[in-house]
Short mmCIF file of C-alpha atoms in Angstrom, two decimals:
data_model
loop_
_atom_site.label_atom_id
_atom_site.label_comp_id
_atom_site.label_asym_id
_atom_site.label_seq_id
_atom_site.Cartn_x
_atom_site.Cartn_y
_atom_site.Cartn_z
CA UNK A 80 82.78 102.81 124.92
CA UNK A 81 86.61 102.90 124.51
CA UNK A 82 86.21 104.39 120.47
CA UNK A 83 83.48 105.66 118.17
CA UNK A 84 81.11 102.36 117.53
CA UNK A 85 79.13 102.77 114.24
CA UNK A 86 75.86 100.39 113.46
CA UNK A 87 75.47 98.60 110.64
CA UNK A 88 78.94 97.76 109.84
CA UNK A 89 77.34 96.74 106.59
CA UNK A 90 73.60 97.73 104.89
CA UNK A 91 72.22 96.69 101.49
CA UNK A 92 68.75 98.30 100.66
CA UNK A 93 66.61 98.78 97.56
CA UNK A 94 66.62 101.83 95.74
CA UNK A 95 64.51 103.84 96.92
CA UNK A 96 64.10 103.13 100.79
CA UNK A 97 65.06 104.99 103.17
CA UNK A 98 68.36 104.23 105.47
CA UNK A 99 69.70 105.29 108.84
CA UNK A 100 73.00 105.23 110.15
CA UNK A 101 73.47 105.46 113.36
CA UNK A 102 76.94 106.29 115.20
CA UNK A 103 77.93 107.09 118.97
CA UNK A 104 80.97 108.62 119.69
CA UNK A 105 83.70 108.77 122.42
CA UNK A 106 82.15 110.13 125.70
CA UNK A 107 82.73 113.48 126.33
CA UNK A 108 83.68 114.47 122.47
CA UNK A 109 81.79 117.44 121.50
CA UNK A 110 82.76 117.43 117.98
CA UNK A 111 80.98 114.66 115.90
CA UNK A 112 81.66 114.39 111.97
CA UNK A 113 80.17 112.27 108.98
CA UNK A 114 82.22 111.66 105.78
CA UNK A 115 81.88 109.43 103.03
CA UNK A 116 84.52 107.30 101.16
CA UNK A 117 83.50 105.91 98.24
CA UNK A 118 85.20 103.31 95.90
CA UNK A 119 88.59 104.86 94.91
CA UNK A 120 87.87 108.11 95.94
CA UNK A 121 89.22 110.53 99.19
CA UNK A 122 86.84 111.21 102.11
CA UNK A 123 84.15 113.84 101.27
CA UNK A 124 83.04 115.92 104.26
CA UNK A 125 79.18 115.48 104.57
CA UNK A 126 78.33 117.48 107.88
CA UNK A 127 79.75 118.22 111.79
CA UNK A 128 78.34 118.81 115.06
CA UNK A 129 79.92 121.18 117.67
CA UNK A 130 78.22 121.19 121.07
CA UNK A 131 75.39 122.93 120.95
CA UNK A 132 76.06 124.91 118.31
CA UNK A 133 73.93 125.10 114.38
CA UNK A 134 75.65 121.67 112.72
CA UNK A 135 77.38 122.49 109.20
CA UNK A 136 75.83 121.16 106.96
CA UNK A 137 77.78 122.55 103.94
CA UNK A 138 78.97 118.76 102.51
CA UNK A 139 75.66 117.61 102.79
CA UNK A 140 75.14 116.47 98.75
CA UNK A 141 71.15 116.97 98.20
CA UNK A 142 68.21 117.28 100.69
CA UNK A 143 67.60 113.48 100.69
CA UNK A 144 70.64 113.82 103.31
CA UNK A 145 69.97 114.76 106.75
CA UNK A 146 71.38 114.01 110.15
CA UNK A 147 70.62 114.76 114.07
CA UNK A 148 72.44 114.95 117.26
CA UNK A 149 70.26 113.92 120.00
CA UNK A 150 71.73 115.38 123.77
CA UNK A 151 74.59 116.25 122.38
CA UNK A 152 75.94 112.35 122.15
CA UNK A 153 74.19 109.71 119.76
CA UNK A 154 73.90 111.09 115.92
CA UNK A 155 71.71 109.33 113.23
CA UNK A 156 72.63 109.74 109.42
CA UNK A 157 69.26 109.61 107.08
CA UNK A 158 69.20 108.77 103.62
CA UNK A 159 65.73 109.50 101.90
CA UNK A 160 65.00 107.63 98.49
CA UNK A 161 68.33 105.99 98.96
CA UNK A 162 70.00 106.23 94.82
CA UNK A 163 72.84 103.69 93.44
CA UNK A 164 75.09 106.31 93.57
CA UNK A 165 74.67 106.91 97.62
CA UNK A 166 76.62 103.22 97.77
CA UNK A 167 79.64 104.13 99.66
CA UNK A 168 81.31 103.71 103.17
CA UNK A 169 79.80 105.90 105.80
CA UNK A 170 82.12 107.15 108.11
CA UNK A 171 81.53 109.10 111.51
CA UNK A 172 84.09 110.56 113.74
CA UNK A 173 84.69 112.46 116.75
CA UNK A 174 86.89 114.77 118.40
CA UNK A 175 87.27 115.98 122.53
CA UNK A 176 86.68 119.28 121.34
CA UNK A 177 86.23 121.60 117.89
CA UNK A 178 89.20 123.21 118.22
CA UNK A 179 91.19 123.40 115.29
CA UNK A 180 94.27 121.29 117.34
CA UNK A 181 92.59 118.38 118.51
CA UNK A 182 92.49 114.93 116.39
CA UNK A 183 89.05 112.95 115.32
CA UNK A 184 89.18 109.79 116.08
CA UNK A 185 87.10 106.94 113.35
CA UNK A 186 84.51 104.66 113.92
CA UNK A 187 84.68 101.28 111.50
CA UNK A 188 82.37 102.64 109.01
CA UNK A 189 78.93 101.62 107.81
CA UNK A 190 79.20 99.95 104.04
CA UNK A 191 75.96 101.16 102.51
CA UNK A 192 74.94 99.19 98.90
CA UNK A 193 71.99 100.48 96.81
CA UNK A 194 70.88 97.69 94.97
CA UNK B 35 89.32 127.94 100.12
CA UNK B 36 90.78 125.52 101.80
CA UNK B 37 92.43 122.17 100.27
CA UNK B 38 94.61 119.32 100.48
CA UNK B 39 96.65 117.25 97.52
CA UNK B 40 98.50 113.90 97.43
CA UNK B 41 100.16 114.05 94.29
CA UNK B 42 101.03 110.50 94.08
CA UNK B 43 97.89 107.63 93.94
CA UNK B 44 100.21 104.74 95.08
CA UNK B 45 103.58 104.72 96.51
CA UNK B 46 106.04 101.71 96.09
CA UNK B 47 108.83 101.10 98.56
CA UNK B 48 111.29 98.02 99.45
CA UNK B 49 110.99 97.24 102.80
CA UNK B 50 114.16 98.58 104.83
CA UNK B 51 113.97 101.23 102.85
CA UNK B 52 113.31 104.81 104.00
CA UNK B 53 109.42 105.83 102.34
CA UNK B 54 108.23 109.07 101.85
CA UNK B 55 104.16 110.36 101.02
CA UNK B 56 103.85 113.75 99.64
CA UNK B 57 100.92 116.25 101.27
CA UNK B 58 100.49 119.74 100.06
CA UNK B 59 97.69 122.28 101.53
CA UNK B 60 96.24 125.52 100.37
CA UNK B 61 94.82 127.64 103.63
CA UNK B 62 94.54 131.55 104.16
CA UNK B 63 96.40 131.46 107.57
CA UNK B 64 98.17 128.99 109.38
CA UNK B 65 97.20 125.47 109.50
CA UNK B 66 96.63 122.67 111.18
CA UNK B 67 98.24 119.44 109.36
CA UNK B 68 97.53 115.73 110.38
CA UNK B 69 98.22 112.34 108.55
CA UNK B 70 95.58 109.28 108.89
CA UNK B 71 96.47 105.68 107.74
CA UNK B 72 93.82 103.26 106.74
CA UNK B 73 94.17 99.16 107.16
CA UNK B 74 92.14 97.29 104.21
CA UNK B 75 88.36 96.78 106.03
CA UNK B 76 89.57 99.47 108.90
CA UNK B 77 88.77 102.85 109.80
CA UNK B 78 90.85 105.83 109.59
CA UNK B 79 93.79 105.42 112.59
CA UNK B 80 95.60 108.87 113.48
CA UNK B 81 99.31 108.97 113.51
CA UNK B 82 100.41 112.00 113.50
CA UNK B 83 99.71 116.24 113.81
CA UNK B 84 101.15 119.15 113.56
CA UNK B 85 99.77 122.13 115.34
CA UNK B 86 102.37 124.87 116.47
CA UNK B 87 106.12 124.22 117.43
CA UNK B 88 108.79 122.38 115.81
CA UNK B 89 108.57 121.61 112.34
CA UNK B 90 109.33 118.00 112.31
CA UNK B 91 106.69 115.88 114.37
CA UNK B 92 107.04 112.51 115.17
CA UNK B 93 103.96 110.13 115.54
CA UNK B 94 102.94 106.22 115.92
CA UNK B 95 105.14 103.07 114.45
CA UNK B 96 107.72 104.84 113.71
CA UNK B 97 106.27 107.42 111.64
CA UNK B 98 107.20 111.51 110.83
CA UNK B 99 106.36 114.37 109.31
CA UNK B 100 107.93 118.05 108.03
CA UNK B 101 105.70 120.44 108.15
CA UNK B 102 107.37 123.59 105.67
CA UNK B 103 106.26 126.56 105.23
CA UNK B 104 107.23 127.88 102.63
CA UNK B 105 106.45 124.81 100.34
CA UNK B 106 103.17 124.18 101.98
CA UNK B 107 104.08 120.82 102.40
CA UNK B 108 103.74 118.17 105.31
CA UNK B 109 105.23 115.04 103.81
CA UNK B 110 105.50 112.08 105.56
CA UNK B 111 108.31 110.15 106.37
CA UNK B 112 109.51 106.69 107.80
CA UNK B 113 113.20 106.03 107.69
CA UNK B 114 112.94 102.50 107.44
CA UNK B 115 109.63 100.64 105.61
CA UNK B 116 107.96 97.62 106.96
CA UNK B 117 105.73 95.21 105.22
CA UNK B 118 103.23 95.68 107.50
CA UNK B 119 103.35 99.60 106.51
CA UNK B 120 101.25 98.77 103.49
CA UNK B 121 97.71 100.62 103.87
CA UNK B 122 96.49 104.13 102.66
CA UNK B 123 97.57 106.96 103.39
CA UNK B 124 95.36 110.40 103.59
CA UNK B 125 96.78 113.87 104.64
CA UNK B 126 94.11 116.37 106.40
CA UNK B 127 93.76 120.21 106.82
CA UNK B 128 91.73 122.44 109.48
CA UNK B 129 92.57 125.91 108.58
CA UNK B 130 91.59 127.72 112.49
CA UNK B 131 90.72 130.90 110.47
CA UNK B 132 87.58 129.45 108.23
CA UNK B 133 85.30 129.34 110.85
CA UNK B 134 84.72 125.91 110.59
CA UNK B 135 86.26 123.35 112.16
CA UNK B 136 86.27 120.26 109.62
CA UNK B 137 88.74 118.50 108.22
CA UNK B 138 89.54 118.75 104.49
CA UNK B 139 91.04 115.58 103.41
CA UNK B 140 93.31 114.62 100.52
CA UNK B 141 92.50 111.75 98.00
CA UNK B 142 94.62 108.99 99.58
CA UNK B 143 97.92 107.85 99.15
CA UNK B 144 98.34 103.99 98.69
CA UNK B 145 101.51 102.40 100.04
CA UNK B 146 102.76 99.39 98.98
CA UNK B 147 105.73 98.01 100.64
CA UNK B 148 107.23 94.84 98.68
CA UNK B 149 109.34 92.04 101.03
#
């Protein structure tokens, strides 16, 4: 697709459940990223693909996170015994490359609510 | 370790007038500098980078930024505000040297231009 498409735009769940995010970026970007805006606050770097390569996972905020890159294209963002405080906007981005130089472009975000 | 401050939460301008949205970065080496604008219910849009070169970049509607040095600053600049400018604003880092390749972004800049 022309930009990086994110599904749900929007996603209310019971504390508790268990969520996934999915997001598919710009074809041929071999950088993918997942942040997380909430209410008020900056973005807060949750984890990146490159390629091939082991994802960093250093944003990641406790092991009810996760996320996968399937063939290098399509990445899924799991939230395990989703808490109140998870409500936020997801965000995923991409990049051509993950070289330092080269800008990520934004999907719309996914506006998770823990009810 | 590598970070990223707007000094200023929100940012009032008349339009015509020329606005300005302060960025400052901490990185070991040299860094690479970029400015992201987000539209109420949008995703991040990029406007503008700096990578290498000269120090003043230019980017989209009208937009630039100084990247200096010495101040570790890459402030953003429009010489003449527009209404439609209103959004918020968020400065990003990559610092090549880290060994990872995310983007550190600051808390957001809100900018209000008043008709």
């Amino acid at each position: 697709g022309a930009g990086v498409s994110q599904s749900p735009s929007n996603k209310v769940t019971e504390k508790g459940k268990d969520v996934e995010l999915r997001c598919d970026p710009i074809s041929g970007h071999t950088a993918l990223y997942w942040y997380r805006q909430s209410l008020g606050q900056g973005l807060e770097f949750l984890i990146y693909f490159q390629g091939n390569s082991a994802p960093d996972k250093s944003g990641l905020p406790s092991d009810r996170f996760s996320a996968e890159r399937t063939g290098g294209s399509v990445s899924t963002l799991t939230i395990q015994r989703t808490q109140q405080e998870d409500s936020a906007v997801y965000l995923c981005a991409s990049s051509l490359r993950g070289t330092g130089n080269t800008e990520a472009f934004f999907g719309q975000g996914t506006r998770l609510t823990v009810v | 370790a590598q970070s990223v401050a707007q000094p200023e939460d929100q940012v009032n301008v008349a339009e015509g007038n020329p606005l300005t949205v302060k960025c400052t970065y901490s990185v070991s080496g040299n860094p690479y500098l970029f400015w992201y604008v987000q539209y109420p219910n949008r995703g991040l849009q990029f406007l503008l980078k700096y990578i290498t070169g000269d120090n003043l970049v230019k980017g989209s509607y009208g937009f630039e930024a100084e990247f200096n040095k010495s101040q570790t600053s890459f402030h953003l600049k429009k010489p003449s505000a527009l209404v439609s400018d209103s959004a918020l604003y968020f400065c990003a880092v990559r610092d090549p040297n880290s060994g990872t390749y995310k983007y550190i972004f600051g808390t957001g800049t809100r900018l209000k231009v008043l008709a």
